[in-house]
mmCIF file of C-alpha atoms in Angstrom:
data_model
loop_
_atom_site.group_PDB
_atom_site.id
_atom_site.type_symbol
_atom_site.label_atom_id
_atom_site.label_comp_id
_atom_site.label_asym_id
_atom_site.label_seq_id
_atom_site.Cartn_x
_atom_site.Cartn_y
_atom_site.Cartn_z
ATOM 1 C CA MET A 887 -17.474 -2.482 47.755
ATOM 2 C CA ARG A 888 -17.885 -5.507 45.743
ATOM 3 C CA THR A 889 -19.767 -3.839 42.629
ATOM 4 C CA ILE A 890 -16.014 -1.012 42.631
ATOM 5 C CA VAL A 891 -14.697 -4.661 41.978
ATOM 6 C CA LEU A 892 -16.247 -5.861 39.592
ATOM 7 C CA VAL A 893 -16.437 -2.831 37.481
ATOM 8 C CA ALA A 894 -12.741 -2.533 37.794
ATOM 9 C CA VAL A 895 -12.012 -6.673 37.014
ATOM 10 C CA THR A 896 -13.976 -5.357 33.933
ATOM 11 C CA PHE A 897 -12.535 -2.894 33.349
ATOM 12 C CA CYS A 898 -8.859 -4.087 33.161
ATOM 13 C CA MET A 899 -10.191 -7.545 31.055
ATOM 14 C CA THR A 900 -11.929 -4.899 28.302
ATOM 15 C CA ALA A 901 -8.175 -3.690 28.253
ATOM 16 C CA VAL A 902 -6.726 -6.567 28.153
ATOM 17 C CA SER A 903 -9.140 -7.322 25.216
ATOM 18 C CA PHE A 904 -8.475 -4.366 23.003
ATOM 19 C CA GLY A 905 -4.658 -4.392 23.643
ATOM 20 C CA GLN A 906 -4.443 -7.639 22.515
ATOM 21 C CA GLY A 907 -6.571 -6.991 19.345
ATOM 22 C CA SER A 908 -4.440 -3.783 18.009
ATOM 23 C CA GLN A 909 -1.334 -6.470 18.673
ATOM 24 C CA LYS A 910 -2.849 -9.502 16.351
ATOM 25 C CA ALA A 911 -3.993 -6.010 13.772
ATOM 26 C CA LYS A 912 -0.688 -4.692 13.901
ATOM 27 C CA ALA A 913 0.744 -8.408 13.405
ATOM 28 C CA LEU A 914 -1.138 -9.635 10.925
ATOM 29 C CA LEU A 915 -1.105 -5.447 8.884
ATOM 30 C CA ASP A 916 3.354 -6.241 9.407
ATOM 31 C CA ASP A 917 1.899 -9.470 7.750
ATOM 32 C CA VAL A 918 0.213 -7.984 4.623
ATOM 33 C CA TYR A 919 3.589 -5.185 4.419
ATOM 34 C CA ASN A 920 6.336 -7.906 4.255
ATOM 35 C CA LYS A 921 3.765 -10.107 1.784
ATOM 36 C CA VAL A 922 4.124 -6.324 -0.815
ATOM 37 C CA LYS A 923 7.329 -5.966 -0.490
ATOM 38 C CA GLY A 924 8.856 -9.283 -1.064
ATOM 39 C CA TYR A 925 6.690 -9.037 -4.657
ATOM 40 C CA ASP A 926 9.159 -7.549 -7.949
ATOM 41 C CA ASN A 927 5.866 -5.811 -9.186
ATOM 42 C CA ILE A 928 2.414 -6.293 -8.477
ATOM 43 C CA PHE A 929 -0.877 -5.210 -10.830
ATOM 44 C CA VAL A 930 -4.198 -4.944 -8.820
ATOM 45 C CA ASP A 931 -7.465 -4.102 -10.705
ATOM 46 C CA PHE A 932 -9.986 -3.029 -8.704
ATOM 47 C CA GLN A 933 -13.653 -1.960 -7.992
ATOM 48 C CA TYR A 934 -14.297 1.860 -7.359
ATOM 49 C CA SER A 935 -17.189 3.648 -5.360
ATOM 50 C CA LEU A 936 -18.391 6.935 -3.895
ATOM 51 C CA ASN A 937 -21.413 7.254 -1.662
ATOM 52 C CA ASN A 938 -22.828 9.973 -0.108
ATOM 53 C CA LYS A 939 -25.593 9.406 0.925
ATOM 54 C CA GLU A 940 -26.870 13.236 2.241
ATOM 55 C CA ALA A 941 -25.550 14.662 -0.901
ATOM 56 C CA ASN A 942 -27.162 11.742 -3.261
ATOM 57 C CA VAL A 943 -24.232 11.097 -4.997
ATOM 58 C CA ASN A 944 -23.329 7.541 -5.781
ATOM 59 C CA THR A 945 -20.541 6.912 -8.960
ATOM 60 C CA GLU A 946 -18.951 3.545 -9.446
ATOM 61 C CA THR A 947 -16.132 2.776 -11.462
ATOM 62 C CA ARG A 948 -13.313 0.616 -12.115
ATOM 63 C CA GLY A 949 -9.639 1.099 -12.607
ATOM 64 C CA ASP A 950 -6.302 -0.603 -12.688
ATOM 65 C CA VAL A 951 -1.940 -0.305 -11.232
ATOM 66 C CA THR A 952 1.024 -1.437 -12.152
ATOM 67 C CA LEU A 953 3.708 -1.465 -9.792
ATOM 68 C CA LYS A 954 7.526 -1.888 -9.021
ATOM 69 C CA GLY A 955 8.751 0.058 -6.119
ATOM 70 C CA ASP A 956 7.715 4.110 -5.917
ATOM 71 C CA LYS A 957 7.039 3.541 -9.955
ATOM 72 C CA TYR A 958 3.574 3.397 -10.696
ATOM 73 C CA LEU A 959 1.185 3.674 -13.877
ATOM 74 C CA PHE A 960 -2.332 4.067 -12.814
ATOM 75 C CA ASN A 961 -5.185 3.846 -15.406
ATOM 76 C CA TYR A 962 -8.867 5.340 -14.419
ATOM 77 C CA LEU A 963 -11.084 7.271 -15.730
ATOM 78 C CA GLY A 964 -10.195 6.761 -19.263
ATOM 79 C CA ALA A 965 -6.523 8.910 -18.094
ATOM 80 C CA GLN A 966 -3.290 7.675 -17.221
ATOM 81 C CA GLN A 967 -1.079 8.969 -14.289
ATOM 82 C CA LEU A 968 2.138 7.888 -14.984
ATOM 83 C CA TYR A 969 5.564 8.231 -12.161
ATOM 84 C CA ASP A 970 8.485 7.173 -13.157
ATOM 85 C CA GLY A 971 10.696 7.567 -10.117
ATOM 86 C CA LYS A 972 10.756 11.238 -10.120
ATOM 87 C CA MET A 973 8.407 13.227 -11.674
ATOM 88 C CA VAL A 974 4.303 12.763 -12.078
ATOM 89 C CA TYR A 975 2.221 12.248 -15.581
ATOM 90 C CA ASN A 976 -1.518 12.629 -15.948
ATOM 91 C CA ILE A 977 -1.919 11.294 -19.865
ATOM 92 C CA VAL A 978 -5.474 12.957 -20.846
ATOM 93 C CA PRO A 979 -6.865 11.721 -24.128
ATOM 94 C CA GLU A 980 -10.037 13.114 -24.215
ATOM 95 C CA ASN A 981 -8.263 16.631 -23.632
ATOM 96 C CA GLU A 982 -5.337 15.464 -25.978
ATOM 97 C CA GLU A 983 -3.236 17.053 -23.452
ATOM 98 C CA VAL A 984 -0.279 15.757 -21.057
ATOM 99 C CA ILE A 985 0.288 17.770 -17.347
ATOM 100 C CA ILE A 986 3.680 16.716 -15.771
ATOM 101 C CA ASP A 987 3.972 17.812 -12.321
ATOM 102 C CA THR A 988 6.211 16.613 -9.335
ATOM 103 C CA PRO A 989 4.978 14.421 -6.730
ATOM 104 C CA SER A 990 3.222 15.801 -3.199
ATOM 105 C CA ASN A 991 4.641 15.554 -0.355
ATOM 106 C CA GLU A 992 1.708 16.028 1.812
ATOM 107 C CA GLU A 993 1.081 13.682 4.401
ATOM 108 C CA ASN A 994 -2.319 12.597 4.418
ATOM 109 C CA THR A 995 -2.096 11.771 0.285
ATOM 110 C CA ILE A 996 -2.722 8.213 -0.510
ATOM 111 C CA THR A 997 -0.895 7.883 -3.836
ATOM 112 C CA PRO A 998 -0.772 4.794 -5.774
ATOM 113 C CA SER A 999 2.948 4.232 -4.820
ATOM 114 C CA LYS A 1000 1.200 3.963 -1.167
ATOM 115 C CA MET A 1001 -1.703 1.716 -1.160
ATOM 116 C CA LEU A 1002 -0.883 -1.129 -0.432
ATOM 117 C CA THR A 1003 1.945 0.238 2.917
ATOM 118 C CA PHE A 1004 -0.021 3.752 3.268
ATOM 119 C CA TYR A 1005 -1.090 2.217 6.656
ATOM 120 C CA LYS A 1006 2.059 1.328 7.822
ATOM 121 C CA GLU A 1007 2.287 4.754 9.913
ATOM 122 C CA GLY A 1008 0.174 7.229 11.332
ATOM 123 C CA HIS A 1009 -3.122 5.243 12.559
ATOM 124 C CA THR A 1010 -4.158 3.356 15.334
ATOM 125 C CA TYR A 1011 -5.236 -0.303 14.725
ATOM 126 C CA SER A 1012 -7.950 -2.604 15.836
ATOM 127 C CA TRP A 1013 -9.484 -5.902 14.663
ATOM 128 C CA ASP A 1014 -12.843 -5.567 13.595
ATOM 129 C CA VAL A 1015 -15.082 -8.814 12.107
ATOM 130 C CA LEU A 1016 -14.426 -11.766 10.230
ATOM 131 C CA GLN A 1017 -16.654 -12.225 7.072
ATOM 132 C CA THR A 1018 -16.208 -15.149 4.248
ATOM 133 C CA VAL A 1019 -17.119 -14.223 1.438
ATOM 134 C CA GLN A 1020 -16.665 -16.434 -2.474
ATOM 135 C CA GLY A 1021 -15.365 -18.648 0.560
ATOM 136 C CA ARG A 1022 -12.763 -16.545 1.030
ATOM 137 C CA LYS A 1023 -12.388 -15.464 4.987
ATOM 138 C CA ILE A 1024 -11.446 -11.546 5.096
ATOM 139 C CA GLN A 1025 -10.162 -10.238 8.439
ATOM 140 C CA PHE A 1026 -11.214 -6.445 8.815
ATOM 141 C CA VAL A 1027 -9.468 -4.518 10.262
ATOM 142 C CA LYS A 1028 -9.684 -0.847 11.233
ATOM 143 C CA LEU A 1029 -7.852 1.966 11.004
ATOM 144 C CA VAL A 1030 -8.214 4.777 12.358
ATOM 145 C CA PRO A 1031 -5.832 8.575 11.379
ATOM 146 C CA ILE A 1032 -3.801 9.934 14.624
ATOM 147 C CA ASP A 1033 -3.864 12.879 13.072
ATOM 148 C CA THR A 1034 -7.216 14.812 14.367
ATOM 149 C CA ASN A 1035 -7.247 17.602 11.360
ATOM 150 C CA THR A 1036 -7.707 15.096 8.888
ATOM 151 C CA GLU A 1037 -11.005 14.416 6.680
ATOM 152 C CA ILE A 1038 -10.547 10.281 6.821
ATOM 153 C CA LYS A 1039 -13.317 9.505 9.890
ATOM 154 C CA SER A 1040 -11.996 6.194 9.535
ATOM 155 C CA ILE A 1041 -10.690 3.187 7.272
ATOM 156 C CA LEU A 1042 -11.122 -0.771 7.171
ATOM 157 C CA LEU A 1043 -9.147 -3.097 5.844
ATOM 158 C CA GLY A 1044 -10.226 -6.490 4.193
ATOM 159 C CA ILE A 1045 -6.872 -8.408 4.260
ATOM 160 C CA ASP A 1046 -7.510 -12.678 2.697
ATOM 161 C CA ALA A 1047 -6.754 -14.630 5.741
ATOM 162 C CA GLU A 1048 -5.223 -16.580 3.342
ATOM 163 C CA THR A 1049 -3.132 -15.645 0.972
ATOM 164 C CA LYS A 1050 -1.857 -11.547 3.077
ATOM 165 C CA HIS A 1051 -3.372 -9.621 0.225
ATOM 166 C CA ILE A 1052 -6.066 -6.404 0.409
ATOM 167 C CA TYR A 1053 -9.158 -7.795 -0.831
ATOM 168 C CA LYS A 1054 -11.092 -4.155 0.245
ATOM 169 C CA LEU A 1055 -10.308 -0.963 1.277
ATOM 170 C CA ILE A 1056 -13.664 1.399 3.104
ATOM 171 C CA GLU A 1057 -12.713 4.658 4.167
ATOM 172 C CA THR A 1058 -14.978 6.746 5.675
ATOM 173 C CA GLY A 1059 -15.082 10.832 5.766
ATOM 174 C CA LYS A 1060 -15.714 12.966 8.541
ATOM 175 C CA ASN A 1061 -18.364 14.506 5.555
ATOM 176 C CA GLY A 1062 -20.314 10.974 5.274
ATOM 177 C CA THR A 1063 -18.360 10.085 1.962
ATOM 178 C CA VAL A 1064 -18.032 6.436 1.802
ATOM 179 C CA THR A 1065 -15.018 5.142 -0.322
ATOM 180 C CA THR A 1066 -14.033 1.476 -1.302
ATOM 181 C CA ILE A 1067 -11.996 0.100 -3.171
ATOM 182 C CA THR A 1068 -12.408 -4.067 -3.780
ATOM 183 C CA VAL A 1069 -9.858 -5.619 -5.656
ATOM 184 C CA ASN A 1070 -10.744 -8.069 -8.737
ATOM 185 C CA SER A 1071 -7.769 -9.052 -9.166
ATOM 186 C CA PHE A 1072 -4.020 -9.181 -7.661
ATOM 187 C CA LYS A 1073 -1.288 -10.198 -9.386
ATOM 188 C CA THR A 1074 2.801 -11.043 -8.897
ATOM 189 C CA ASP A 1075 5.567 -10.304 -10.301
ATOM 190 C CA GLN A 1076 4.495 -10.448 -14.409
ATOM 191 C CA PRO A 1077 6.910 -9.841 -17.323
ATOM 192 C CA LEU A 1078 6.790 -5.825 -17.577
ATOM 193 C CA SER A 1079 8.211 -4.038 -20.760
ATOM 194 C CA LYS A 1080 11.475 -2.535 -19.167
ATOM 195 C CA THR A 1081 9.391 1.544 -20.576
ATOM 196 C CA LEU A 1082 6.548 0.684 -18.453
ATOM 197 C CA PHE A 1083 7.419 3.242 -16.812
ATOM 198 C CA THR A 1084 8.877 5.615 -19.012
ATOM 199 C CA PHE A 1085 7.436 8.484 -20.909
ATOM 200 C CA ASN A 1086 8.116 8.878 -23.930
ATOM 201 C CA GLU A 1087 6.945 13.127 -24.797
ATOM 202 C CA GLY A 1088 7.362 12.881 -28.353
ATOM 203 C CA LYS A 1089 5.406 10.544 -29.584
ATOM 204 C CA TYR A 1090 1.999 12.670 -27.752
ATOM 205 C CA LYS A 1091 3.649 16.050 -29.154
ATOM 206 C CA GLU A 1092 3.027 13.027 -32.500
ATOM 207 C CA GLN A 1093 -0.154 12.939 -31.254
ATOM 208 C CA GLY A 1094 -0.755 16.854 -31.117
ATOM 209 C CA TYR A 1095 -1.236 16.161 -27.354
ATOM 210 C CA TYR A 1096 -0.498 19.874 -25.320
ATOM 211 C CA ILE A 1097 2.626 19.244 -22.183
ATOM 212 C CA ILE A 1098 1.822 21.132 -19.907
ATOM 213 C CA LYS A 1099 4.519 21.062 -17.324
ATOM 214 C CA ASN A 1100 4.225 22.775 -13.747
#
């Protein structure tokens, strides 16, 4: 009888602890979301790495993105992706081409405009480890997709406890691929050109680019 009571007490304590951890995690993510939404624009310079030991894949590069509302300018691997609020423009200097397409409507697709807010829906949350990185307290929150058909196993979000800015994202796929994005620089409310998110088709035609419209 005493064993049954101890098991029951332990179970209840674990359930309460998990519930509190989940609530703390959600509250912290809400703080991050509200902070991000308060900025007129955001510039993020980041380091990107992809690792899969079984496939012997290990790549590392950097990129940056400027965000204003849903609009963005994304620089990555020598190419640019621009979203003006209506269409997506993939500008590839190496191929001298611009591919114009409609934005993806897939729920599981994390676009640059969603990269700081994607966690708001479709996940369960739990409190994870606290790390000190160069004197900064980084609190990790674990996200697990509710959709069991997704290729993502889990996501760890490292959040600066003082600024409430995202510092690191570690995504683990069901195939063993680990994708890590580390923020090198996070700037807000920068002076932006009025034409930053405007695509100038004539400019690229003059430079001899192929314009491909899907």
